PDB file of C-alpha atoms in Angstrom:
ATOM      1  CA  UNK A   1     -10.164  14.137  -3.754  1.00 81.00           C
ATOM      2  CA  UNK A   2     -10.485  10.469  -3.172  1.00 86.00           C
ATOM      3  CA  UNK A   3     -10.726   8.944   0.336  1.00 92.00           C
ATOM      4  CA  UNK A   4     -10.518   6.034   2.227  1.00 95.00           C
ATOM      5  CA  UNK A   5     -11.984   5.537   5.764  1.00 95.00           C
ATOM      6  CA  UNK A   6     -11.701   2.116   8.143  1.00 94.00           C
ATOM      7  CA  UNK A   7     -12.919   1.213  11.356  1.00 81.00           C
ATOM      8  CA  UNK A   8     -10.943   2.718  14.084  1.00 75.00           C
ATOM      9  CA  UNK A   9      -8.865  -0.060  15.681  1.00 80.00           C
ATOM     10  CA  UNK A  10      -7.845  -2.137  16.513  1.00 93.00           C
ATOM     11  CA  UNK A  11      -9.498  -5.109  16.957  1.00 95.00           C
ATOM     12  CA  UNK A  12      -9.279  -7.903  19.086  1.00 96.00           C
ATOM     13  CA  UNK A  13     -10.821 -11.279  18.706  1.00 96.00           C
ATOM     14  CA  UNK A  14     -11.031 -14.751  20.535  1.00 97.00           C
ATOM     15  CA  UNK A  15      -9.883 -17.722  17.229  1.00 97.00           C
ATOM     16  CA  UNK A  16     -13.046 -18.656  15.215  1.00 96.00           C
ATOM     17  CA  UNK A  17     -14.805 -15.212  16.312  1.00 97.00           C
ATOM     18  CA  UNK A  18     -16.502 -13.527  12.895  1.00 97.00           C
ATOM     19  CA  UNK A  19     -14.296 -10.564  11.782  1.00 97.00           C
ATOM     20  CA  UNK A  20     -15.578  -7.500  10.388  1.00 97.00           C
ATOM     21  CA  UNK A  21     -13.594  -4.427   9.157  1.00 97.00           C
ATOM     22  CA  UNK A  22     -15.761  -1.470   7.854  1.00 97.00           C
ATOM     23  CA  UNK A  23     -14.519   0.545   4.710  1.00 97.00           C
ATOM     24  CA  UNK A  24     -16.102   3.842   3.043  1.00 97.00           C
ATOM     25  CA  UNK A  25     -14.867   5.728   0.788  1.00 96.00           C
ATOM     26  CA  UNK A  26     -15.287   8.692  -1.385  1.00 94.00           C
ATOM     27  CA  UNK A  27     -14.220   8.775  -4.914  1.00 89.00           C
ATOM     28  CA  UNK A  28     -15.503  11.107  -8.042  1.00 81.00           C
ATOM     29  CA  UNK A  29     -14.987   8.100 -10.598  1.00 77.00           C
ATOM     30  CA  UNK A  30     -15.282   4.513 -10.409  1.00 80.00           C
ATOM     31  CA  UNK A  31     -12.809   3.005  -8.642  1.00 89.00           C
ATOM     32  CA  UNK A  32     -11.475  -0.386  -7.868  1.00 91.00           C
ATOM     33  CA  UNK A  33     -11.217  -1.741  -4.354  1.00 94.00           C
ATOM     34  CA  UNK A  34      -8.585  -3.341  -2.749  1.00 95.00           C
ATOM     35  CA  UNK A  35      -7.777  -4.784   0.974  1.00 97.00           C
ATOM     36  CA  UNK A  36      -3.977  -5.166   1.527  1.00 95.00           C
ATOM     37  CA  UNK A  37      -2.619  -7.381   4.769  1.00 96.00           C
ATOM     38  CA  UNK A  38       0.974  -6.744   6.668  1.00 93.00           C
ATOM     39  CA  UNK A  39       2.238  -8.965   8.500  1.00 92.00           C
ATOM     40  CA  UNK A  40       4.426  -8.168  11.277  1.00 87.00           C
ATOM     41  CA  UNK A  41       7.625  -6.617   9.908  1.00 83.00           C
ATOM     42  CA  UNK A  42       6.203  -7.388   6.199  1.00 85.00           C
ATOM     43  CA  UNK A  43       5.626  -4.946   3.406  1.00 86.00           C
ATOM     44  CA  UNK A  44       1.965  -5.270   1.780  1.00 90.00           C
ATOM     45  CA  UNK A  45       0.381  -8.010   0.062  1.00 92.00           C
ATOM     46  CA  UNK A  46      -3.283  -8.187  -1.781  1.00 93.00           C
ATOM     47  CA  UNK A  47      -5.256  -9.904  -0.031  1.00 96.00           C
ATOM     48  CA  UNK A  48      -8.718  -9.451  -2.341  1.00 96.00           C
ATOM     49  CA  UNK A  49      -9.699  -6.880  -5.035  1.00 94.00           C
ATOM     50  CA  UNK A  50     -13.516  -5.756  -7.041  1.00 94.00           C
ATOM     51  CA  UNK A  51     -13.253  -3.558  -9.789  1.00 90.00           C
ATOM     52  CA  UNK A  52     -17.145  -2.940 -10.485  1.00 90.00           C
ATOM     53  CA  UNK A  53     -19.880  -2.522  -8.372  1.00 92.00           C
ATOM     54  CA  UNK A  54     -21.239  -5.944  -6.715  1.00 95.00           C
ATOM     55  CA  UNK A  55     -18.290  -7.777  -7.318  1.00 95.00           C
ATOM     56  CA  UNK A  56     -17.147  -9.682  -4.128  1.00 97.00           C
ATOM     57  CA  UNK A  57     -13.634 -10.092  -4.028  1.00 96.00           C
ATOM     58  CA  UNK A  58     -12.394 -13.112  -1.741  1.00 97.00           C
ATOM     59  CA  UNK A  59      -9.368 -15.093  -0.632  1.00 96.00           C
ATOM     60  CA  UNK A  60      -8.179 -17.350   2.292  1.00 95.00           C
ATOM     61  CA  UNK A  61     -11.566 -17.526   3.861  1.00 97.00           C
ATOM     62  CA  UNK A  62     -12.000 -13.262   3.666  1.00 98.00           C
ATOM     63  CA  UNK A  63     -14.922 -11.806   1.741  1.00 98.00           C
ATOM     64  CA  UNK A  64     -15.795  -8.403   0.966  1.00 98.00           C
ATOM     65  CA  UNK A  65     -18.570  -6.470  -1.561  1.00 98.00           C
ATOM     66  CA  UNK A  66     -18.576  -3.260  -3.869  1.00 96.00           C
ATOM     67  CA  UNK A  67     -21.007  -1.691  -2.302  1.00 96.00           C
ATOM     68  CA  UNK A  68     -21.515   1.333  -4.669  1.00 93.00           C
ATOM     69  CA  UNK A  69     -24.961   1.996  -3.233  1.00 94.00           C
ATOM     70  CA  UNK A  70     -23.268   2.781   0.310  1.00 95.00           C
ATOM     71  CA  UNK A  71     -19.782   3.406  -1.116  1.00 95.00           C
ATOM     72  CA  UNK A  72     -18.516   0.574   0.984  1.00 97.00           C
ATOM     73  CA  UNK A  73     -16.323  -2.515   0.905  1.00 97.00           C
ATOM     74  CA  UNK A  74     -16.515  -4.038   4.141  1.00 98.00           C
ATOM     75  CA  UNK A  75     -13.974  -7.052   4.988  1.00 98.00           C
ATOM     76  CA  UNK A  76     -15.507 -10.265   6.585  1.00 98.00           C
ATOM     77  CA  UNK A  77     -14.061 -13.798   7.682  1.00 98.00           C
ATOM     78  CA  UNK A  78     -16.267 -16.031   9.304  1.00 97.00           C
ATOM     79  CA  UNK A  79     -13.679 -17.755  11.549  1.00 96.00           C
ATOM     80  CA  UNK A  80     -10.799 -16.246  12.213  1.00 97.00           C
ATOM     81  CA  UNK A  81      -6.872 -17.798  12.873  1.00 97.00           C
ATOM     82  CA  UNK A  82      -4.223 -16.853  14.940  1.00 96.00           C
ATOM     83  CA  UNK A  83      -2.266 -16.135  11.790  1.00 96.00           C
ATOM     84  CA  UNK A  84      -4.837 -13.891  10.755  1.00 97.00           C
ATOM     85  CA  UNK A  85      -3.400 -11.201  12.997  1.00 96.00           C
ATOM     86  CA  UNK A  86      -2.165  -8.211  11.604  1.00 96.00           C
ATOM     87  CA  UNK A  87      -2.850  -4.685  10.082  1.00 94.00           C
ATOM     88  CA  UNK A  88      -5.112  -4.433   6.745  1.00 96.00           C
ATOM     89  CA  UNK A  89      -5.262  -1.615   4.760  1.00 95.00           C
ATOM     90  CA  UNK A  90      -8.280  -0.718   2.419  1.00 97.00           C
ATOM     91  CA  UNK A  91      -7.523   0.825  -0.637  1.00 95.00           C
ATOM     92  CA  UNK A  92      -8.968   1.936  -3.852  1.00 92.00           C
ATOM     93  CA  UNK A  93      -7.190   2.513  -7.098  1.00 88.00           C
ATOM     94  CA  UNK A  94      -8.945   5.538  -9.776  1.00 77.00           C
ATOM     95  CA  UNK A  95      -9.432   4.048 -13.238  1.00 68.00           C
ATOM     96  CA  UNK A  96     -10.489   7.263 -14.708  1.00 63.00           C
ATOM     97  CA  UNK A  97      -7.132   7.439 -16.719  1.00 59.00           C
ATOM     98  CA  UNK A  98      -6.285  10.786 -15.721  1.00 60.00           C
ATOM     99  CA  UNK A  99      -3.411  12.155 -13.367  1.00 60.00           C
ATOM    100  CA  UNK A 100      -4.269   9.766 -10.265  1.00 62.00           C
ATOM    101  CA  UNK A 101      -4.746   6.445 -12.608  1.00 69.00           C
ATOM    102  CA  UNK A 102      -3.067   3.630 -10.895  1.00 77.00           C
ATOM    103  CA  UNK A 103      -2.481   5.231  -7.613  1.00 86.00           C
ATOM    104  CA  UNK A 104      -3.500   3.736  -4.640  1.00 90.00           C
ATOM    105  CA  UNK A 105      -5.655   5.968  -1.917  1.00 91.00           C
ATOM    106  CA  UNK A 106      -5.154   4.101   1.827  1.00 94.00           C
ATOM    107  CA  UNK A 107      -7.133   3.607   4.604  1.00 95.00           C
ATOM    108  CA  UNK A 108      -5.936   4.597   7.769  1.00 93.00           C
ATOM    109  CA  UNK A 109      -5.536   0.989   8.649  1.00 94.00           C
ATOM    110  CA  UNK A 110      -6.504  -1.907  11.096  1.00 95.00           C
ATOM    111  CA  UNK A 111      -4.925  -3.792  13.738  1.00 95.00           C
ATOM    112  CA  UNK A 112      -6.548  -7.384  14.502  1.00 96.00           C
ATOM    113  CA  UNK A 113      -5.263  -9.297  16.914  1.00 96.00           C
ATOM    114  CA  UNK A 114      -6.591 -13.091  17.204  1.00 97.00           C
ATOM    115  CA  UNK A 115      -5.365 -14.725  20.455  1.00 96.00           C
ATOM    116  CA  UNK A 116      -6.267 -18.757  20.920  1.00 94.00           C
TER     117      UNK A 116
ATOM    118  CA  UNK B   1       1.136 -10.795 -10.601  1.00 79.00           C
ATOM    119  CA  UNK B   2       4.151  -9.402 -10.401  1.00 86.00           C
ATOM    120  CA  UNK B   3       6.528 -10.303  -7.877  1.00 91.00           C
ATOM    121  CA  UNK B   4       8.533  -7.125  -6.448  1.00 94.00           C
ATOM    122  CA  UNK B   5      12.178  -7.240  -4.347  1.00 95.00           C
ATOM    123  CA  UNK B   6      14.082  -4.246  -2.806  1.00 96.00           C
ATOM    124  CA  UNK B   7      17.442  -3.150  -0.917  1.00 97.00           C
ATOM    125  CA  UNK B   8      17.972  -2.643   1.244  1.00 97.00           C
ATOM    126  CA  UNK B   9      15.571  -4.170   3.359  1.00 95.00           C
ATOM    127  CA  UNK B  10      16.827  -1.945   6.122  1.00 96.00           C
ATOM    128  CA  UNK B  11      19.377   0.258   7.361  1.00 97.00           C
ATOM    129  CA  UNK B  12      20.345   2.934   9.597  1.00 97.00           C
ATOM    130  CA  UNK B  13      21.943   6.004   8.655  1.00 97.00           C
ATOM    131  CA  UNK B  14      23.425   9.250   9.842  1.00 97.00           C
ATOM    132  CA  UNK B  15      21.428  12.577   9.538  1.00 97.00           C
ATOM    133  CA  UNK B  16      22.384  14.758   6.691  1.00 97.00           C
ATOM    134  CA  UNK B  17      23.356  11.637   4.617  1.00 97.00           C
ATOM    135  CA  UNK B  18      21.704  10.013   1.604  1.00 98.00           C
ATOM    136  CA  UNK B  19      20.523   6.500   0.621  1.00 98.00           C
ATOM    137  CA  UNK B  20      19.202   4.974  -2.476  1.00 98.00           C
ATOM    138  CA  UNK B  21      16.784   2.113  -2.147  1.00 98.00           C
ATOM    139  CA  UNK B  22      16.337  -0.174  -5.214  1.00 98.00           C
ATOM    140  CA  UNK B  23      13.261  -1.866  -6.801  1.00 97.00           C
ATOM    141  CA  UNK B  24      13.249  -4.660  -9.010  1.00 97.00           C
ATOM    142  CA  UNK B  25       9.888  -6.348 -10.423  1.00 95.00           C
ATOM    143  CA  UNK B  26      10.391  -9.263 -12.222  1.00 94.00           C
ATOM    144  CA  UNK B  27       8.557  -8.582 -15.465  1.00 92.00           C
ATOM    145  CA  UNK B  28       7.618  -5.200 -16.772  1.00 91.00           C
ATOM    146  CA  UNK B  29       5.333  -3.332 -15.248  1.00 90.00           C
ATOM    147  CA  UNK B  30       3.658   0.050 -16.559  1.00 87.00           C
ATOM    148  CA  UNK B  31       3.389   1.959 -13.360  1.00 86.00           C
ATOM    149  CA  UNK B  32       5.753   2.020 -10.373  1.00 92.00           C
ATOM    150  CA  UNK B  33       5.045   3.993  -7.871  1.00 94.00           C
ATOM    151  CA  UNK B  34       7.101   5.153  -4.336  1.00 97.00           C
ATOM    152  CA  UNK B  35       5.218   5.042  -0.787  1.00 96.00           C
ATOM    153  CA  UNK B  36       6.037   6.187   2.372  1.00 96.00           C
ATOM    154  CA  UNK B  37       5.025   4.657   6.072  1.00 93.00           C
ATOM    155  CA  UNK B  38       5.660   6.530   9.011  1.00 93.00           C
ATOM    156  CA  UNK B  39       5.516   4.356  12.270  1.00 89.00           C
ATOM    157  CA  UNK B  40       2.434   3.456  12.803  1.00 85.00           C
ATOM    158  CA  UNK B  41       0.688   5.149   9.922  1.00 88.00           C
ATOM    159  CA  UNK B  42      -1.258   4.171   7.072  1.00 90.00           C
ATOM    160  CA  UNK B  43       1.040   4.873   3.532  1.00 92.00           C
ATOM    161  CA  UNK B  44       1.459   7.923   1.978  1.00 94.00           C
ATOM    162  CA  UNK B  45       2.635   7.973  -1.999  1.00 94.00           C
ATOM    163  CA  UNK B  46       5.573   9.938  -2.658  1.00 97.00           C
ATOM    164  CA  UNK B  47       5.286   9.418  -6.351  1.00 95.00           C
ATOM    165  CA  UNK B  48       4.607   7.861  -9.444  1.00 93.00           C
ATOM    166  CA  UNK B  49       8.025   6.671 -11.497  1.00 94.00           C
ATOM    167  CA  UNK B  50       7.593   7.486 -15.122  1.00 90.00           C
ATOM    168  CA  UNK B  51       9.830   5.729 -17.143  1.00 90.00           C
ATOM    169  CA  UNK B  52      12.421   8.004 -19.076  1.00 86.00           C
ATOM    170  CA  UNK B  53      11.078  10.863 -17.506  1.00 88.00           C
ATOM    171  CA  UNK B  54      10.800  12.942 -14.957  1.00 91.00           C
ATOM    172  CA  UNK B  55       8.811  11.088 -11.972  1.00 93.00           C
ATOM    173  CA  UNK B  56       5.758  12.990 -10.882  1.00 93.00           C
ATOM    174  CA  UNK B  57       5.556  14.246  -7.002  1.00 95.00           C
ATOM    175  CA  UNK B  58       2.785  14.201  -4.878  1.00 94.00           C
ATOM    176  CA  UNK B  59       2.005  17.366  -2.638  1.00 93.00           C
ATOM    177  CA  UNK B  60       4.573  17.885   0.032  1.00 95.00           C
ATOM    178  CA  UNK B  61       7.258  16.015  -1.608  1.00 97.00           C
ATOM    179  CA  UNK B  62       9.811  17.135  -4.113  1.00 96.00           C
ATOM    180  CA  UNK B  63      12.485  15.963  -6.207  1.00 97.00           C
ATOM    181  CA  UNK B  64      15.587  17.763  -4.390  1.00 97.00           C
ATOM    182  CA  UNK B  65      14.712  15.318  -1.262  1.00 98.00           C
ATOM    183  CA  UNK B  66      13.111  12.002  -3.400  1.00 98.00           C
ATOM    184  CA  UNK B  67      14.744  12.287  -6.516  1.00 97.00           C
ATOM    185  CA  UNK B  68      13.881   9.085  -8.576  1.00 97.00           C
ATOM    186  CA  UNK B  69      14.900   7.160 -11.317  1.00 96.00           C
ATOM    187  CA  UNK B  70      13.530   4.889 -13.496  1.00 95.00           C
ATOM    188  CA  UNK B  71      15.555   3.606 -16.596  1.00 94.00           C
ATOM    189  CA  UNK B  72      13.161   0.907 -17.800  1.00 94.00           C
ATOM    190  CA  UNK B  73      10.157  -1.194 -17.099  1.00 93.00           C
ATOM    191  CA  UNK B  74      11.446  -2.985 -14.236  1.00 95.00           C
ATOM    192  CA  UNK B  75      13.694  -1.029 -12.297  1.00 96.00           C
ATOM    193  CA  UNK B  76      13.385   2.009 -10.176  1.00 97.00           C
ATOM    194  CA  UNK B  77      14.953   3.665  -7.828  1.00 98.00           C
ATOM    195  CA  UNK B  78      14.407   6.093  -4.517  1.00 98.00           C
ATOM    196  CA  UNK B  79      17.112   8.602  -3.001  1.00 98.00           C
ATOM    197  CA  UNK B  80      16.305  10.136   0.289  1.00 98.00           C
ATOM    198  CA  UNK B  81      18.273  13.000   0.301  1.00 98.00           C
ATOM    199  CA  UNK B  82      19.930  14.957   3.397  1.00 97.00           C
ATOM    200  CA  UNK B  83      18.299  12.687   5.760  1.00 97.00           C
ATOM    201  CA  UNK B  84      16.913  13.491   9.245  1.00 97.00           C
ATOM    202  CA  UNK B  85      15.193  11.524  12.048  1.00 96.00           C
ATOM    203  CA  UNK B  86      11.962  12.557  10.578  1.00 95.00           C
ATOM    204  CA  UNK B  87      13.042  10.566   7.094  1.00 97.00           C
ATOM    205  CA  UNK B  88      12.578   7.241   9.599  1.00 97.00           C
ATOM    206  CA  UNK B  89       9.922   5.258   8.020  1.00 96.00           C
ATOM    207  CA  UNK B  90       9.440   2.342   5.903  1.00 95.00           C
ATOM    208  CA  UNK B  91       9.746   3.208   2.279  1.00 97.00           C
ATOM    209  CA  UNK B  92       7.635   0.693  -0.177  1.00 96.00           C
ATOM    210  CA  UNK B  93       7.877   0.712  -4.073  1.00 96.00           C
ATOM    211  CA  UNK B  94       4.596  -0.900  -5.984  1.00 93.00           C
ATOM    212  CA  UNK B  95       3.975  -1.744  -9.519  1.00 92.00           C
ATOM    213  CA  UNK B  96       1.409  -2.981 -11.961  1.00 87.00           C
ATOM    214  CA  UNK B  97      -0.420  -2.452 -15.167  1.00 80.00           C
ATOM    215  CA  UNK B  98      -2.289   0.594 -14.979  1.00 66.00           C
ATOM    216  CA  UNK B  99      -5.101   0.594 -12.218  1.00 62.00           C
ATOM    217  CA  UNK B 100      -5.097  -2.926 -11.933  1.00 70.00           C
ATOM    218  CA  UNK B 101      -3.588  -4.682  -8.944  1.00 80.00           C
ATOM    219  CA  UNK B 102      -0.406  -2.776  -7.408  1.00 86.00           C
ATOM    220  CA  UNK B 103       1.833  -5.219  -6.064  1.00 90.00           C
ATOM    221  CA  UNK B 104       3.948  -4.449  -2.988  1.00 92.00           C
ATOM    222  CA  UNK B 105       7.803  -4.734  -2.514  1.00 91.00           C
ATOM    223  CA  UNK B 106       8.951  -5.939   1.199  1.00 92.00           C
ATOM    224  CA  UNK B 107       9.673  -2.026   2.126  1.00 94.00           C
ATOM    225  CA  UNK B 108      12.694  -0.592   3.277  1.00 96.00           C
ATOM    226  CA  UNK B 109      13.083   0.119   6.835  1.00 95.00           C
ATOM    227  CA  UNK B 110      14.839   3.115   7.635  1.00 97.00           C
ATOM    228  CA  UNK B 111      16.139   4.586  10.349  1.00 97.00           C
ATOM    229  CA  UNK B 112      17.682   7.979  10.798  1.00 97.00           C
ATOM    230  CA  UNK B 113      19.359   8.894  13.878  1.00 96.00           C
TER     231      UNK B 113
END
């Protein structure tokens, strides 16, 4: 089945440090990619999406790129905030239509903490 | 997008009790789906709500302890049935057209003691 793997955690960086989160994962179809954010005592919002291969998905400063080659979607921010902590969650999504379509297959999730 | 509320947004309940959480998108939405976070765990779907049907379980969950509803394209809802201290977890509902972008309710934070 599908499967989503992310750098073990968590992560802790000075403000304005470079952030990277790894992502692999293992699908038998095409999927789309996602990277989620919570916030402290928040549910989950999108943060960026690619549905194809080489698409780079971005938002608030983050970056990341369907990497079909390596099956990877790593998540990168070139300064980050102290608002930027919290956990993110990579995802993908099967578009193959059949009894997964639409579901969403997690990551195990990552903890950054930014301190000033 | 679609913008997604729920209640409660928490509660705490007795063991051997049930509670119904409600999700409301507001505009329709062809797939809704029910996820489960245990403390400090990544989320774990429950199950996809079909609309005037039967909703469809993943492995390890079943419809005498999630049953499910979903009477339309906006609305859904969750029952946790029988509850026990293991039920504690934050319970999310998502929804979206098809396998484009699920968008996330707040979650439900419950607590079973």
């Amino acid at each position: 089945g599908d499967s989503v793997t992310q750098m073990e955690g968590p992560v802790t960086l000075s403000e304005e440090a470079f952030l990277t989160i790894n992502c692999t994962y293992t699908a038998t179809g095409y999927p789309s990619l996602f990277w989620y954010v919570q916030y402290p005592g928040e549910g989950l919002q999108l943060l960026l999406k690619a549905t194809k291969a080489d698409d780079k998905g971005s938002n608030k400063g983050f970056e990341a790129t369907y990497r079909k080659e390596t099956t990877s979607f790593h998540l990168e921010k070139g300064s980050v905030q102290v608002s930027d902590s919290a956990v993110y969650f990579c995802a993908l999504s099967d578009q193959g239509g059949g009894t997964s379509y639409g579901k969403l297959t997690f990551g195990q999730g990552t903890i950054l903490t930014v301190h000033p | 997008s679609a913008v997604i509320s729920q209640k409660p947004s928490r509660d705490i309940c007795q063991r051997g009790t049930s509670l119904t959480i409600q999700c409301q998108v507001d505009s329709q939405v062809t797939m809704m789906f029910w996820y489960r976070q245990q403390p400090g765990q990544s989320l774990t779907l429950i199950a996809t709500a079909n609309q005037g049907s039967e909703a469809t379980y993943e492995s390890g969950f079943v419809i005498d302890k999630f049953p499910i509803s979903r009477p339309n394209l906006t609305f859904s809802t969750l029952t946790v049935s029988n509850m026990s201290p293991e039920d504690s977890s934050i319970y999310l509902c998502s929804g979206g057209q098809g396998a484009e972008t699920q968008y996330f309710g707040p979650g439900t934070r419950l607590l079973v003691l």
